Short mmCIF file of C-alpha atoms in Angstrom, two decimals:
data_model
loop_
_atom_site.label_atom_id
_atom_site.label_comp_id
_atom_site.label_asym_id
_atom_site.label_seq_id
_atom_site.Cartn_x
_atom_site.Cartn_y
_atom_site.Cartn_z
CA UNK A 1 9.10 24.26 17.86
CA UNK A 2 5.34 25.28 17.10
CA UNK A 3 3.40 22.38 15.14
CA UNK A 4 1.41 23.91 12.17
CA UNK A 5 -1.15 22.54 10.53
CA UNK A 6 -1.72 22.38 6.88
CA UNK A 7 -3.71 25.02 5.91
CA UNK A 8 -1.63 27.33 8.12
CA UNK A 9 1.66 26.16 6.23
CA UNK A 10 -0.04 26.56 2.97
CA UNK A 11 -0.65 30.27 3.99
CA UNK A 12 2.57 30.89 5.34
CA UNK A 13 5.27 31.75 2.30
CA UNK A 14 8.32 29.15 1.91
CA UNK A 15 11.74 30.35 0.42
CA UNK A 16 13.34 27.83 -2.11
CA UNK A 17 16.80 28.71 -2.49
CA UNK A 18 16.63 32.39 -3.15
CA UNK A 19 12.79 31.90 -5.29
CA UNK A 20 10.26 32.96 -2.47
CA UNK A 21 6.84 31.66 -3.59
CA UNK A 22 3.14 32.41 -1.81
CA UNK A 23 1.46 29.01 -1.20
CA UNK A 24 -1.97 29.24 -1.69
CA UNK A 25 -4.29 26.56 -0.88
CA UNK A 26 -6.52 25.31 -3.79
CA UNK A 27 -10.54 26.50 -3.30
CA UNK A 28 -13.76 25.32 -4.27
CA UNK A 29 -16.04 27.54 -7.43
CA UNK A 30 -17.30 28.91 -3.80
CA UNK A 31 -13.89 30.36 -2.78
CA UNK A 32 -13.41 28.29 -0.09
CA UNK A 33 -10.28 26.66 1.02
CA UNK A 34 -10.62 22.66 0.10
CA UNK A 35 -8.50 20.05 2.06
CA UNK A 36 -6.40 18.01 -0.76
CA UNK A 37 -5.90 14.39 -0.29
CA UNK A 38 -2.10 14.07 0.40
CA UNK A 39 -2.00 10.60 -1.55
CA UNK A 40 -3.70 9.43 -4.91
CA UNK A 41 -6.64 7.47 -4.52
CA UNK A 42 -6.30 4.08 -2.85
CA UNK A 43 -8.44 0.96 -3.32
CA UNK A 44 -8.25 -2.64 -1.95
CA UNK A 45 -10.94 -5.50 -3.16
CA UNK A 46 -10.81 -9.40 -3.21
CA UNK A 47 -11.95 -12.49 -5.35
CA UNK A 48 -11.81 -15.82 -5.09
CA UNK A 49 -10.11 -17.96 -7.54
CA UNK A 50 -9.88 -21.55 -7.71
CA UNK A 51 -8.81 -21.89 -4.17
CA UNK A 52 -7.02 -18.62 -3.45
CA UNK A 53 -8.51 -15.58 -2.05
CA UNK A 54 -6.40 -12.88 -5.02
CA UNK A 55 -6.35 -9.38 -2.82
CA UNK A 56 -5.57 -6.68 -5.54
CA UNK A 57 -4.19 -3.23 -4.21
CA UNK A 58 -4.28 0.06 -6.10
CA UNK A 59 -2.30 3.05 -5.14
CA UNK A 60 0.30 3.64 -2.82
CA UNK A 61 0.97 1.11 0.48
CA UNK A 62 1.95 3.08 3.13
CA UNK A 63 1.66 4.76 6.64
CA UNK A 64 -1.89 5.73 6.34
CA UNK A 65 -3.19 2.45 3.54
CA UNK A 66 -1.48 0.16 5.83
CA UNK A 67 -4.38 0.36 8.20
CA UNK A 68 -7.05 -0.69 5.73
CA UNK A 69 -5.04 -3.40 4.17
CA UNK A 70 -4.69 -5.05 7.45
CA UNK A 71 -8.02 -5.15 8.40
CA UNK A 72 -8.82 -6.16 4.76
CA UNK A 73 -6.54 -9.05 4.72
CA UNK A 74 -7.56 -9.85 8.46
CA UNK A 75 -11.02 -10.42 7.64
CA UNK A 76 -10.07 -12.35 5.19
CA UNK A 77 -8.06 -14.89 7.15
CA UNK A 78 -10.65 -15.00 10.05
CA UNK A 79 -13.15 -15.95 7.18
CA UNK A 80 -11.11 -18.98 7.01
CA UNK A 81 -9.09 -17.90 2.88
CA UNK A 82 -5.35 -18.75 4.69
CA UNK A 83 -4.22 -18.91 1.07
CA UNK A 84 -3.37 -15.27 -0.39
CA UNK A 85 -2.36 -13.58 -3.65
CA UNK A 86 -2.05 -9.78 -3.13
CA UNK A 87 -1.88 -8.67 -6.20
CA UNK A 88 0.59 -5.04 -6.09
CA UNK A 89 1.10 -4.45 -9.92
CA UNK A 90 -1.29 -1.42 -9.42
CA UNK A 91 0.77 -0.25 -6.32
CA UNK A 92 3.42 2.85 -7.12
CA UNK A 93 4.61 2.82 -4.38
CA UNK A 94 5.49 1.13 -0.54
CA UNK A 95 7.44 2.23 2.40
CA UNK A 96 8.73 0.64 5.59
CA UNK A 97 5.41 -0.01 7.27
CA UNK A 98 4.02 -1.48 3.77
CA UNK A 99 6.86 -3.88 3.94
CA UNK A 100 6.19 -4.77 7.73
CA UNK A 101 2.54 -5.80 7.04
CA UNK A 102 3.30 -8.22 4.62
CA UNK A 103 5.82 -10.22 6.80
CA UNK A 104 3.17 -9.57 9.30
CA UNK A 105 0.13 -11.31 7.23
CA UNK A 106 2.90 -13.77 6.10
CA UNK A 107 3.57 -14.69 9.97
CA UNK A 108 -0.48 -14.90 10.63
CA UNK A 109 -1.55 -17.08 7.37
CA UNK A 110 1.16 -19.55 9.02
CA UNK A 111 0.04 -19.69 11.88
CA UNK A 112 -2.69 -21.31 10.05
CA UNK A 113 -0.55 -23.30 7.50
CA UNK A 114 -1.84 -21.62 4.82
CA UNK A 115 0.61 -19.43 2.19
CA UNK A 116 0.86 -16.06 1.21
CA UNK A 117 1.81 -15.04 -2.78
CA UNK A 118 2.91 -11.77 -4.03
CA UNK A 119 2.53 -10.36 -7.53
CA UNK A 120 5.06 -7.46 -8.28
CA UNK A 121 5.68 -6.47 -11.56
CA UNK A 122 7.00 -2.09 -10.98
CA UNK A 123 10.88 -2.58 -10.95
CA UNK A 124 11.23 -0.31 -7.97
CA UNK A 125 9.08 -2.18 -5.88
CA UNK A 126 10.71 -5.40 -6.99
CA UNK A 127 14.11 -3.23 -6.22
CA UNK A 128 12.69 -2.77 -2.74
CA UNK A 129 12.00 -6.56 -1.85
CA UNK A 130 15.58 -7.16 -2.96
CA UNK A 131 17.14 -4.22 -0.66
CA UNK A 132 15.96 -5.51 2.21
CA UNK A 133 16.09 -8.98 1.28
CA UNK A 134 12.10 -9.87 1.87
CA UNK A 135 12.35 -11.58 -1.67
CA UNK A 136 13.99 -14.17 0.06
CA UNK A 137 11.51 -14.51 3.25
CA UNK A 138 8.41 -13.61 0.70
CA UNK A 139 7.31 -15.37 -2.39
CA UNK A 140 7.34 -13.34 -5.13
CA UNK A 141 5.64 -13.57 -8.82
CA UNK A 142 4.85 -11.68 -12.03
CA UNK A 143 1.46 -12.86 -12.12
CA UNK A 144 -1.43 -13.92 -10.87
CA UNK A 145 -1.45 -16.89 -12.81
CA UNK A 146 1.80 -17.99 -11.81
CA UNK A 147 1.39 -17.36 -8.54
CA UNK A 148 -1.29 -19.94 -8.87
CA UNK A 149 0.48 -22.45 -10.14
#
């Protein structure tokens, strides 16, 4: 099987039951074709807070956030803050390799007997933790300020 890109699926038409539709990729005032970002905006920042370093995420964790949240949290720990809060009450969404950097930063801070706190307040995401039964290896609160405590 022949691996297409995305602009060349967008131009190709795609049958939906018996609808046929034309993709068309979105363009620019100019008329040319413009590359739309496949996830909403993601952002990752960190404060300190009477002795925890509170990491808040916004937008989805997954496959291609993962990445920057590791090297975010990371830099972090090597700074010497082995006592986290990542704040996710901004996050939509997470999938498998969102869940497997978590128990990964919880495995590094550790290492360096320091403790990891997470703030989840979407139901689904909460739903999530329970599925797989991280809410039991993970601690898990509804606030920052709790988590603090």
């Amino acid at each position: 099987m022949r691996h297409l890109t995305g602009e060349v699926m967008a131009s190709r038409s795609c049958i939906c039951g018996t609808d046929v539709r034309q993709a068309r990729p979105k363009t620019s005032p100019q008329g040319i074709a413009v590359r739309q970002p496949m996830h909403p905006e993601f952002h990752i920042s960190h404060h300190h807070e009477t002795g925890w370093t509170v990491v808040e995420i916004h937008g989805e964790v997954d496959i291609s956030s993962v990445p920057q949240i590791r090297e975010h949290v990371l830099t972090c720990i090597e700074a010497g803050r082995h006592h986290l809060i990542v704040d996710l009450r901004e996050v939509p969404f997470i999938d498998s390799t969102g869940l497997g950097i978590f128990v990964s930063i919880a495995k590094r801070i550790r290492t360096h007997v320091g403790d990891l706190k997470l703030v989840i307040t979407n139901p689904n995401i909460l739903q999530i933790f329970h599925i797989t039964s991280l809410h039991r290896a993970l601690q898990i609160y509804d606030s920052v300020e709790a988590a603090m405590e």
